[in-house]
Amino acid sequence: MRSTTAATALGRSLLVSGRLAAARQAPAALAASARLHLQTQAFSTSSSSLSSPPSSSSTSSATASRNFHSSGTTNQAREVQDFPILYDPVPNNHTIPSFMVGTENGFLPRQDPLERLPEEYKELEELLQKMSLTLPDGSPGLLAQGKFGDACKSLPQYDLSKVTDSEVISALYRDYTFLASSYLLEPCDINYRKTGEYGLGRQVLPQNIAVPLVQVAEKIGAKPFMEYALSYALYNYRRVDKSKGLVWGNLELIRAFSGDPSEKGFIISHVTMVSHSGQLVANTLKTLEAATVHDRARFDQSLKNVVETYEAINREMDTMWERSLPSDYLKFRTFIMGTKNQPMFPNGVIYEGCWEEPVFFRGESGANDSMVPMGDNLLQLTENMPTNPLTAVLRDFRTYRPSNHAQFLEWVEKRARQVNVRRFAEQDPNSAVIYLAAVDQIRNFRNRHWSFTKEYIIKYTSHPVATGGSPIVTWLPNQLATVLRTMEQVGANVDRSRLTPENKDLADLLYKRASAQSRVLEREVAELGKRFPDQDRT
């Protein structure tokens, strides 16, 4: 009875590409179909055989939403099936994944993260409470004392095969990934604090951590390693006042590696940025719908709304400078490194009790956020990325996120290409300027990310690889250069004689800015290449 009720509630909560699905299908039938496509990997009650390791570059295989078609759209639009979007996050539903794209929650979880594990996992909870370099009372934690690895030996090996509550599964995934990264990278942190070099991490993840982690990762449809959305950032906050919003003064961390205020600032700034993503999702859907039916006025307004939402996100991103000091970043950066393309793990990591062969996973990175990839795909920037190993890394990064998010990004990319958002924008000069302004917001975001890399990382270390395993100097400029080229192309081709005075000034400003920044970026990368040679390892 409970599953039927939950399914019906889910059916009422689905928006299909901007249209209410329940108006076209019976709720029970809709919910059954939605469960098939949205619950990207069922919360199995049987233990996995753990017979074959997951690919570090693959994502959950469920194809989203093949049965959802919008009525009233063109035959051309039906060639790319619609994607089910939550317009109500149904926070009390514990049978569907915590992370599902919605017009209210956006790319955040449907309900606030579970702050403490249930009592049956008290040994794990207690260990995590003692983990951080600096504890809340100011005393040194297990990582600061170099005792975390030994403390893990007494941790029971929990059997998570029968856990089905999605909220508990999400919390267990978060906590086991914190546990695994702390265990594997503790020696690197100790060595870095002493010598400024990372040395080697632990090459074997013990069975009492590895087996439960793999079990819960398979249930959630993720890789068994720390991810940006599912663990480190977007499932790692708590509201001080439950009645208030996701704003800086009302948020605290659940887990932390360092306990330093700058780590809180680093993580919570990402949460407050992503708090705008529901509006971004809604405006993206409206833009795609308007382009599909060739509604110029609605397209222009929807794309303007996309621009305004990215402006709010970029303003929030800019607060990072004051909330998380550049000089503090290396105090906790060690623990968000991965095991792929990192010298600390030349042969990967053996997951004891799971697979005989070592596995490699990319580390946590803000590049795993879904807001800019959605903009890339909506504006058809992704398809214009150069064919090179750096772009291959970009594609690989996009598998390190909740399965539902990855499927949605793929859907946006296909739909935008199919209705040709860029061409529709360029058919009208004033629409083209709005498109140019939207691309400029992606430039703004990527340029700030590049500035963070220079000021938080390159200024303080010569380690040639970012946390996600990408080359520290060349990877971000690869994407930023594509954005700048697009701006130059669009800006050069706009018929200025047909522009409003305001749009003419804006087009000139954005075109000149992109041209100037392209030249600066090329010089920066060339100069930094002298300090960081061999940046072709991906």
Coordinates of C-alpha atoms in Angstrom, one line a residue:
M1 CA 0.0 0.0 0.0
R2 CA 2.8 2.4 0.9
S3 CA 4.6 1.9 -2.5
T4 CA 1.3 2.6 -4.4
T5 CA 0.7 5.7 -2.4
A6 CA 4.2 6.9 -2.9
A7 CA 4.0 6.1 -6.6
T8 CA 0.8 8.1 -7.0
A9 CA 2.4 11.1 -5.2
L10 CA 5.4 10.8 -7.4
G11 CA 3.2 10.8 -10.5
R12 CA 1.6 14.1 -9.3
S13 CA 5.0 15.6 -8.8
L14 CA 6.4 15.2 -12.3
L15 CA 6.8 17.9 -14.9
V16 CA 7.6 16.6 -18.4
S17 CA 9.7 19.1 -20.3
G18 CA 7.7 22.0 -18.9
R19 CA 4.3 20.3 -19.0
L20 CA 2.4 18.6 -16.3
A21 CA 2.6 14.9 -16.9
A22 CA -0.3 14.0 -14.7
A23 CA -2.6 15.8 -17.1
R24 CA -1.8 13.3 -19.8
Q25 CA -1.3 10.0 -18.0
A26 CA -3.0 8.3 -15.0
P27 CA -0.9 8.9 -11.9
A28 CA -0.4 5.2 -11.1
A29 CA 0.8 4.4 -14.6
L30 CA 2.9 7.5 -14.8
A31 CA 4.5 6.7 -11.4
A32 CA 5.3 3.1 -12.5
S33 CA 7.0 4.4 -15.6
A34 CA 8.7 7.2 -13.7
R35 CA 10.0 4.7 -11.2
L36 CA 11.6 2.7 -14.0
H37 CA 13.3 5.6 -15.5
L38 CA 14.0 7.9 -12.6
Q39 CA 15.2 5.3 -10.1
T40 CA 18.3 4.8 -12.1
Q41 CA 19.4 1.9 -10.1
A42 CA 16.9 0.0 -7.9
F43 CA 17.7 -0.1 -4.2
S44 CA 18.4 -3.8 -4.2
T45 CA 17.8 -6.0 -1.2
S46 CA 20.3 -8.6 -2.3
S47 CA 24.0 -8.4 -1.9
S48 CA 26.1 -7.7 -5.0
S49 CA 28.6 -10.2 -6.2
L50 CA 31.2 -7.5 -6.5
S51 CA 32.6 -9.6 -9.4
S52 CA 33.7 -6.8 -11.7
P53 CA 35.0 -3.3 -10.9
P54 CA 33.1 -0.3 -12.2
S55 CA 34.6 1.7 -15.0
S56 CA 36.0 5.0 -13.8
S57 CA 34.6 6.7 -16.8
S58 CA 31.2 5.1 -17.1
T59 CA 27.9 6.2 -15.7
S60 CA 24.7 4.3 -14.6
S61 CA 23.2 2.8 -17.7
A62 CA 19.5 3.5 -17.3
T63 CA 18.2 5.6 -20.2
A64 CA 15.9 8.3 -19.0
S65 CA 12.3 8.9 -19.9
R66 CA 11.8 7.0 -23.1
N67 CA 8.1 6.7 -22.6
F68 CA 7.3 10.4 -21.9
H69 CA 6.1 12.3 -24.9
S70 CA 4.7 15.9 -24.7
S71 CA 1.4 16.4 -26.5
G72 CA 1.2 19.4 -28.8
T73 CA 4.8 19.4 -29.8
T74 CA 6.1 19.0 -33.3
N75 CA 7.1 15.6 -34.8
Q76 CA 10.7 16.9 -34.9
A77 CA 10.6 17.5 -31.1
R78 CA 9.3 14.0 -30.5
E79 CA 12.5 12.5 -32.0
V80 CA 14.2 13.4 -28.6
Q81 CA 12.0 12.0 -25.9
D82 CA 11.0 14.2 -23.0
F83 CA 12.6 14.0 -19.6
P84 CA 10.6 13.8 -16.4
I85 CA 11.3 16.7 -14.0
L86 CA 10.1 17.0 -10.5
Y87 CA 8.1 20.2 -9.8
D88 CA 7.5 19.1 -6.2
P89 CA 10.6 17.6 -4.5
V90 CA 8.4 15.1 -2.5
P91 CA 10.8 15.3 0.5
N92 CA 9.0 12.7 2.5
N93 CA 9.3 10.0 -0.2
H94 CA 12.2 7.7 0.8
T95 CA 11.7 5.2 -2.1
I96 CA 13.2 7.3 -4.9
P97 CA 16.7 8.7 -5.2
S98 CA 17.6 11.8 -3.1
F99 CA 19.0 13.5 -6.2
M100 CA 16.5 14.1 -8.9
V101 CA 16.4 17.2 -11.1
G102 CA 13.5 19.5 -10.2
T103 CA 12.2 23.0 -10.8
E104 CA 12.3 23.7 -7.0
N105 CA 15.3 21.8 -5.8
G106 CA 17.3 22.0 -9.0
F107 CA 20.4 20.0 -8.6
L108 CA 20.2 19.9 -4.8
P109 CA 18.8 16.8 -3.0
R110 CA 15.0 16.6 -2.7
Q111 CA 15.3 16.9 1.0
D112 CA 17.9 18.3 3.3
P113 CA 20.7 15.8 3.9
L114 CA 20.4 13.3 6.8
E115 CA 22.7 14.8 9.5
R116 CA 23.4 11.8 11.7
L117 CA 23.4 8.1 10.9
P118 CA 20.8 5.9 12.5
E119 CA 21.8 4.3 15.8
E120 CA 22.6 1.0 14.2
Y121 CA 25.6 2.6 12.6
K122 CA 26.8 4.3 15.8
E123 CA 30.4 3.1 15.5
L124 CA 30.7 4.7 12.1
E125 CA 29.1 7.9 13.3
E126 CA 31.4 8.1 16.3
L127 CA 34.5 7.5 14.1
L128 CA 33.5 10.3 11.7
Q129 CA 32.9 12.6 14.7
K130 CA 36.5 12.1 15.7
M131 CA 38.0 12.3 12.2
S132 CA 38.7 15.9 11.4
L133 CA 42.1 17.5 11.7
T134 CA 40.6 20.0 14.1
L135 CA 37.5 19.1 16.1
P136 CA 34.7 21.6 16.9
D137 CA 36.1 22.1 20.4
G138 CA 39.5 23.0 18.9
S139 CA 41.3 19.8 19.9
P140 CA 43.2 17.7 17.3
G141 CA 41.2 14.9 15.7
L142 CA 42.4 11.5 14.6
L143 CA 43.7 12.8 11.2
A144 CA 45.9 15.4 13.0
Q145 CA 47.4 12.7 15.2
G146 CA 48.0 10.3 12.4
K147 CA 45.7 7.7 14.1
F148 CA 42.8 7.5 11.7
G149 CA 44.0 4.4 9.9
D150 CA 44.5 2.5 13.1
A151 CA 41.1 3.6 14.4
C152 CA 39.5 2.1 11.3
K153 CA 40.6 -1.3 12.2
S154 CA 38.0 -1.6 14.9
L155 CA 35.1 -0.5 12.7
P156 CA 32.6 -3.3 12.1
Q157 CA 32.0 -4.4 8.6
Y158 CA 28.3 -3.4 8.2
D159 CA 26.1 -5.3 5.8
L160 CA 24.3 -2.7 3.8
S161 CA 22.7 -5.1 1.3
K162 CA 19.2 -4.8 2.7
V163 CA 19.1 -1.0 3.2
T164 CA 16.3 0.5 1.0
D165 CA 15.6 3.9 2.5
S166 CA 17.0 6.4 0.0
E167 CA 17.8 9.0 2.7
V168 CA 19.8 6.5 4.7
I169 CA 21.5 5.2 1.6
S170 CA 22.6 8.8 0.6
A171 CA 23.9 9.4 4.1
L172 CA 25.8 6.1 4.1
Y173 CA 27.3 6.9 0.7
R174 CA 28.5 10.3 1.9
D175 CA 30.0 8.9 5.1
Y176 CA 31.7 5.9 3.6
T177 CA 33.3 8.2 0.9
F178 CA 34.6 10.5 3.6
L179 CA 35.9 7.4 5.4
A180 CA 37.6 6.0 2.3
S181 CA 39.3 9.3 1.3
S182 CA 40.5 9.9 4.9
Y183 CA 41.9 6.4 5.1
L184 CA 43.6 6.5 1.7
L185 CA 45.0 10.0 1.9
E186 CA 45.9 10.3 5.6
P187 CA 49.6 9.5 4.8
C188 CA 49.7 12.1 2.0
D189 CA 48.3 14.7 4.4
I190 CA 50.9 13.9 7.1
N191 CA 53.7 14.0 4.5
Y192 CA 52.5 17.2 3.0
R193 CA 52.3 19.0 6.3
K194 CA 55.9 17.9 7.0
T195 CA 57.6 18.3 3.6
G196 CA 55.3 20.0 1.2
E197 CA 55.2 16.8 -0.9
Y198 CA 52.3 14.3 -1.0
G199 CA 54.3 11.0 -1.1
L200 CA 52.2 7.9 -1.5
G201 CA 48.7 7.2 -0.3
R202 CA 47.6 3.8 1.1
Q203 CA 47.2 1.5 -1.8
V204 CA 44.6 -0.9 -0.3
L205 CA 41.2 0.0 1.0
P206 CA 40.4 -2.5 3.8
Q207 CA 37.4 -4.8 3.5
N208 CA 35.4 -3.2 6.4
I209 CA 35.4 0.1 4.4
A210 CA 35.5 -1.2 0.8
V211 CA 32.7 -3.7 0.9
P212 CA 30.0 -1.5 2.5
L213 CA 31.1 1.4 0.2
V214 CA 30.7 -0.7 -2.9
Q215 CA 27.4 -2.0 -1.7
V216 CA 25.9 1.5 -1.1
A217 CA 27.5 2.9 -4.3
E218 CA 25.8 0.3 -6.3
K219 CA 22.5 1.1 -4.7
I220 CA 22.8 4.8 -5.4
G221 CA 24.1 4.2 -8.9
A222 CA 27.5 5.9 -8.3
K223 CA 31.2 5.2 -8.3
P224 CA 32.6 4.0 -4.9
F225 CA 34.6 7.1 -4.3
M226 CA 33.9 10.7 -3.1
E227 CA 31.8 12.8 -5.5
Y228 CA 31.0 16.5 -5.4
A229 CA 27.2 16.3 -5.4
L230 CA 26.6 13.0 -3.6
S231 CA 29.0 13.5 -0.8
Y232 CA 31.5 16.3 -0.3
A233 CA 29.4 19.4 -1.1
L234 CA 25.7 19.0 -2.0
Y235 CA 24.9 16.3 0.5
N236 CA 27.0 17.8 3.3
Y237 CA 25.1 20.7 4.8
R238 CA 22.6 21.3 7.6
R239 CA 20.3 24.2 8.3
V240 CA 20.8 25.9 11.6
D241 CA 17.2 27.1 11.5
K242 CA 15.0 24.6 9.6
S243 CA 12.5 27.3 8.8
K244 CA 15.0 29.5 7.0
G245 CA 16.5 29.2 3.6
L246 CA 19.8 28.0 2.1
V247 CA 21.7 31.1 2.8
W248 CA 25.3 31.6 4.1
G249 CA 24.4 32.4 7.7
N250 CA 22.0 29.5 8.1
L251 CA 24.2 26.6 7.0
E252 CA 26.8 24.4 8.6
L253 CA 28.8 21.4 7.5
I254 CA 27.9 17.8 8.5
R255 CA 31.4 16.3 7.8
A256 CA 34.7 18.0 7.3
F257 CA 38.3 16.9 6.7
S258 CA 40.1 19.9 8.2
G259 CA 37.6 21.6 10.5
D260 CA 39.0 24.9 9.2
P261 CA 36.5 27.7 8.6
S262 CA 37.8 28.0 5.1
E263 CA 36.7 24.5 4.3
K264 CA 33.2 25.4 5.5
G265 CA 33.3 28.5 3.3
F266 CA 34.5 26.4 0.3
I267 CA 31.7 23.8 0.6
I268 CA 28.8 26.1 1.7
S269 CA 29.5 28.6 -1.1
H270 CA 28.8 25.8 -3.5
V271 CA 25.6 25.0 -1.8
T272 CA 24.4 28.6 -1.9
M273 CA 25.3 28.8 -5.6
V274 CA 23.3 25.6 -6.4
S275 CA 20.4 26.9 -4.4
H276 CA 19.6 28.9 -7.6
S277 CA 19.6 25.8 -9.8
G278 CA 15.8 25.1 -9.6
Q279 CA 15.2 28.4 -11.3
L280 CA 17.9 27.7 -13.8
V281 CA 16.4 24.3 -14.6
A282 CA 12.9 25.9 -15.1
N283 CA 14.2 28.6 -17.4
T284 CA 16.3 26.1 -19.4
L285 CA 13.2 24.0 -20.1
K286 CA 11.2 27.1 -21.1
T287 CA 14.0 28.2 -23.5
L288 CA 14.0 24.8 -25.1
E289 CA 10.2 24.7 -25.4
A290 CA 10.1 28.2 -27.0
A291 CA 12.8 27.2 -29.5
T292 CA 10.9 24.0 -30.3
V293 CA 7.8 25.9 -31.3
H294 CA 9.6 28.9 -32.7
D295 CA 8.1 31.4 -30.2
R296 CA 10.5 34.3 -30.5
A297 CA 9.1 36.5 -27.7
R298 CA 9.0 33.6 -25.2
F299 CA 12.4 32.4 -26.3
D300 CA 13.9 35.8 -25.7
Q301 CA 12.3 36.2 -22.3
S302 CA 13.2 32.7 -21.2
L303 CA 16.8 33.1 -22.2
K304 CA 17.0 36.5 -20.4
N305 CA 15.8 34.7 -17.3
V306 CA 18.6 32.1 -17.8
V307 CA 21.1 35.1 -18.0
E308 CA 19.7 36.6 -14.8
T309 CA 19.8 33.3 -12.9
Y310 CA 23.5 32.8 -13.9
E311 CA 24.2 36.4 -12.8
A312 CA 22.8 35.4 -9.3
I313 CA 25.0 32.3 -9.3
N314 CA 28.1 34.2 -10.3
R315 CA 27.5 36.8 -7.6
E316 CA 27.2 34.0 -5.1
M317 CA 30.4 32.4 -6.5
D318 CA 32.3 35.6 -6.0
T319 CA 31.7 35.4 -2.2
M320 CA 34.2 32.5 -2.2
W321 CA 37.1 34.9 -1.9
E322 CA 35.9 36.1 1.5
R323 CA 34.4 32.9 2.8
S324 CA 37.4 30.6 2.0
L325 CA 40.8 32.1 2.1
P326 CA 43.2 31.2 -0.8
S327 CA 46.0 30.6 1.7
D328 CA 43.9 28.0 3.5
Y329 CA 42.8 25.8 0.6
L330 CA 45.8 23.4 0.7
K331 CA 45.0 22.6 4.3
F332 CA 42.1 20.4 3.2
R333 CA 42.7 19.9 -0.6
T334 CA 44.7 16.7 0.0
F335 CA 41.6 14.8 1.0
I336 CA 39.6 15.6 -2.1
M337 CA 42.3 14.1 -4.4
G338 CA 41.4 11.1 -6.5
T339 CA 43.2 7.9 -7.3
K340 CA 43.2 8.4 -11.1
N341 CA 46.1 10.2 -12.8
Q342 CA 47.6 11.1 -9.4
P343 CA 51.2 10.3 -8.5
M344 CA 50.1 9.3 -5.0
F345 CA 48.4 6.2 -6.5
P346 CA 50.5 5.1 -9.4
N347 CA 48.9 1.7 -9.5
G348 CA 45.4 2.7 -8.4
V349 CA 43.8 1.2 -5.2
I350 CA 42.8 -2.4 -4.4
Y351 CA 39.3 -2.6 -2.8
E352 CA 39.8 -5.5 -0.5
G353 CA 37.0 -8.1 -0.6
C354 CA 35.6 -6.6 -3.8
W355 CA 37.9 -7.0 -6.8
E356 CA 41.4 -8.4 -7.3
E357 CA 42.4 -5.7 -9.8
P358 CA 43.1 -2.1 -8.7
V359 CA 40.6 0.7 -9.6
F360 CA 41.1 4.3 -10.4
F361 CA 38.7 7.2 -9.7
R362 CA 38.8 10.9 -10.2
G363 CA 38.7 13.1 -7.2
E364 CA 36.0 15.5 -6.1
S365 CA 35.9 18.7 -8.1
G366 CA 33.6 21.7 -8.6
A367 CA 33.8 20.8 -12.3
N368 CA 31.4 18.0 -11.3
D369 CA 28.6 20.5 -10.7
S370 CA 25.8 20.4 -13.2
M371 CA 24.9 24.1 -13.6
V372 CA 27.5 25.0 -16.1
P373 CA 27.3 21.7 -18.1
M374 CA 23.6 22.4 -18.4
G375 CA 24.5 25.9 -19.8
D376 CA 27.1 24.3 -22.1
N377 CA 24.5 21.9 -23.5
L378 CA 21.7 24.4 -23.8
L379 CA 23.9 26.9 -25.7
Q380 CA 25.5 24.1 -27.7
L381 CA 29.0 24.9 -26.4
T382 CA 29.8 21.3 -25.7
E383 CA 29.6 20.2 -29.3
N384 CA 32.0 22.9 -30.2
M385 CA 34.7 21.8 -27.7
P386 CA 37.8 20.6 -29.5
T387 CA 38.4 16.9 -30.1
N388 CA 41.3 16.4 -27.8
P389 CA 42.2 14.6 -24.5
L390 CA 41.2 17.6 -22.4
T391 CA 37.7 17.5 -23.8
A392 CA 37.6 13.7 -23.1
V393 CA 38.3 14.6 -19.5
L394 CA 35.3 16.9 -19.6
R395 CA 33.1 14.1 -20.8
D396 CA 34.6 11.8 -18.1
F397 CA 33.9 14.4 -15.4
R398 CA 30.2 14.4 -16.4
T399 CA 29.9 10.8 -15.3
Y400 CA 30.8 11.8 -11.7
R401 CA 27.4 13.0 -10.6
P402 CA 24.0 11.6 -9.7
S403 CA 22.8 9.4 -12.5
N404 CA 19.5 11.4 -12.9
H405 CA 21.6 14.5 -13.3
A406 CA 23.9 12.9 -15.9
Q407 CA 20.8 11.7 -17.9
F408 CA 19.2 15.1 -17.7
L409 CA 22.4 16.8 -19.0
E410 CA 22.5 14.4 -21.9
W411 CA 18.8 15.1 -22.6
V412 CA 19.4 18.9 -22.7
E413 CA 22.4 18.4 -25.0
K414 CA 20.3 16.3 -27.5
R415 CA 17.3 18.5 -27.3
A416 CA 19.3 21.7 -27.8
R417 CA 21.1 20.3 -30.8
Q418 CA 17.9 18.9 -32.2
V419 CA 16.0 22.2 -32.1
N420 CA 19.3 24.1 -32.8
V421 CA 19.1 26.7 -30.0
R422 CA 22.1 28.7 -31.3
R423 CA 20.8 28.9 -34.9
F424 CA 17.3 30.0 -33.7
A425 CA 19.0 32.7 -31.6
E426 CA 21.2 33.9 -34.5
Q427 CA 18.2 34.2 -36.9
D428 CA 17.2 37.4 -35.0
P429 CA 20.0 39.9 -34.2
N430 CA 18.5 40.9 -30.8
S431 CA 18.0 37.3 -29.8
A432 CA 21.6 36.7 -30.8
V433 CA 22.7 39.3 -28.3
I434 CA 20.7 37.6 -25.5
Y435 CA 22.4 34.4 -26.5
L436 CA 25.7 36.2 -26.4
A437 CA 24.9 37.4 -22.9
A438 CA 24.1 33.9 -21.8
V439 CA 27.4 32.6 -23.1
D440 CA 29.1 35.5 -21.4
Q441 CA 27.7 34.2 -18.1
I442 CA 29.3 30.9 -18.7
R443 CA 32.5 32.8 -19.5
N444 CA 32.2 34.7 -16.3
F445 CA 31.8 31.4 -14.3
R446 CA 34.7 29.7 -16.1
N447 CA 37.0 32.7 -15.9
R448 CA 36.4 32.9 -12.1
H449 CA 37.1 29.2 -11.7
W450 CA 40.3 29.8 -13.6
S451 CA 41.1 32.7 -11.3
F452 CA 40.5 30.5 -8.3
T453 CA 42.9 27.9 -9.7
K454 CA 45.6 30.5 -10.1
E455 CA 45.1 32.1 -6.7
Y456 CA 44.2 29.1 -4.5
I457 CA 46.4 26.4 -6.1
I458 CA 49.1 27.5 -8.6
K459 CA 50.2 30.3 -6.3
Y460 CA 51.0 27.9 -3.5
T461 CA 52.0 24.5 -5.1
S462 CA 53.7 23.0 -8.1
H463 CA 51.6 19.8 -8.0
P464 CA 50.8 19.5 -11.7
V465 CA 47.4 17.8 -11.3
A466 CA 44.0 19.1 -10.1
T467 CA 42.0 17.1 -7.6
G468 CA 40.0 15.5 -10.3
G469 CA 43.1 14.3 -12.1
S470 CA 43.1 16.9 -14.9
P471 CA 46.2 18.9 -15.9
I472 CA 46.3 22.0 -13.6
V473 CA 47.2 24.5 -16.3
T474 CA 45.6 23.4 -19.5
W475 CA 42.2 21.8 -18.6
L476 CA 40.1 24.8 -17.6
P477 CA 41.5 27.0 -20.4
N478 CA 40.5 24.3 -22.9
Q479 CA 36.8 25.0 -22.1
L480 CA 37.2 28.8 -21.5
A481 CA 38.8 29.2 -24.9
T482 CA 35.9 27.5 -26.6
V483 CA 33.5 29.9 -24.8
L484 CA 35.5 32.9 -25.9
R485 CA 35.7 31.6 -29.5
T486 CA 31.9 31.2 -29.6
M487 CA 31.5 34.7 -28.3
E488 CA 33.8 36.1 -31.0
Q489 CA 32.0 34.2 -33.7
V490 CA 28.5 35.2 -32.6
G491 CA 29.5 38.8 -31.9
A492 CA 31.2 39.2 -35.3
N493 CA 28.2 38.0 -37.2
V494 CA 25.4 40.1 -35.5
D495 CA 23.8 42.6 -37.8
R496 CA 24.2 45.7 -35.7
S497 CA 21.9 47.8 -38.0
R498 CA 18.9 45.8 -36.6
L499 CA 19.8 46.0 -33.0
T500 CA 18.2 48.2 -30.3
P501 CA 20.7 50.8 -29.1
E502 CA 21.0 49.0 -25.8
N503 CA 21.8 45.6 -27.5
K504 CA 24.2 47.3 -29.9
D505 CA 26.3 48.6 -26.9
L506 CA 26.1 45.2 -25.2
A507 CA 27.1 43.3 -28.4
D508 CA 30.1 45.5 -28.8
L509 CA 31.1 45.2 -25.2
L510 CA 30.9 41.4 -25.1
Y511 CA 32.7 40.9 -28.4
K512 CA 35.6 43.2 -27.4
R513 CA 35.8 41.5 -24.0
A514 CA 36.0 38.0 -25.5
S515 CA 38.6 39.1 -28.0
A516 CA 40.8 40.7 -25.3
Q517 CA 40.5 37.8 -22.9
S518 CA 41.3 35.2 -25.6
R519 CA 44.7 36.9 -26.1
V520 CA 45.3 37.2 -22.3
L521 CA 44.4 33.5 -21.8
E522 CA 46.8 32.3 -24.5
R523 CA 49.7 34.3 -23.0
E524 CA 48.9 33.0 -19.5
V525 CA 48.8 29.3 -20.5
A526 CA 52.0 29.7 -22.4
E527 CA 53.8 31.3 -19.5
L528 CA 52.5 28.8 -16.9
G529 CA 53.5 26.0 -19.3
K530 CA 57.2 26.8 -18.5
R531 CA 56.6 26.1 -14.8
F532 CA 54.3 23.1 -15.4
P533 CA 55.6 21.1 -18.4
D534 CA 54.1 17.9 -19.7
Q535 CA 50.5 19.0 -19.2
D536 CA 49.2 16.4 -21.6
R537 CA 48.6 13.7 -19.0
T538 CA 44.9 13.1 -18.6

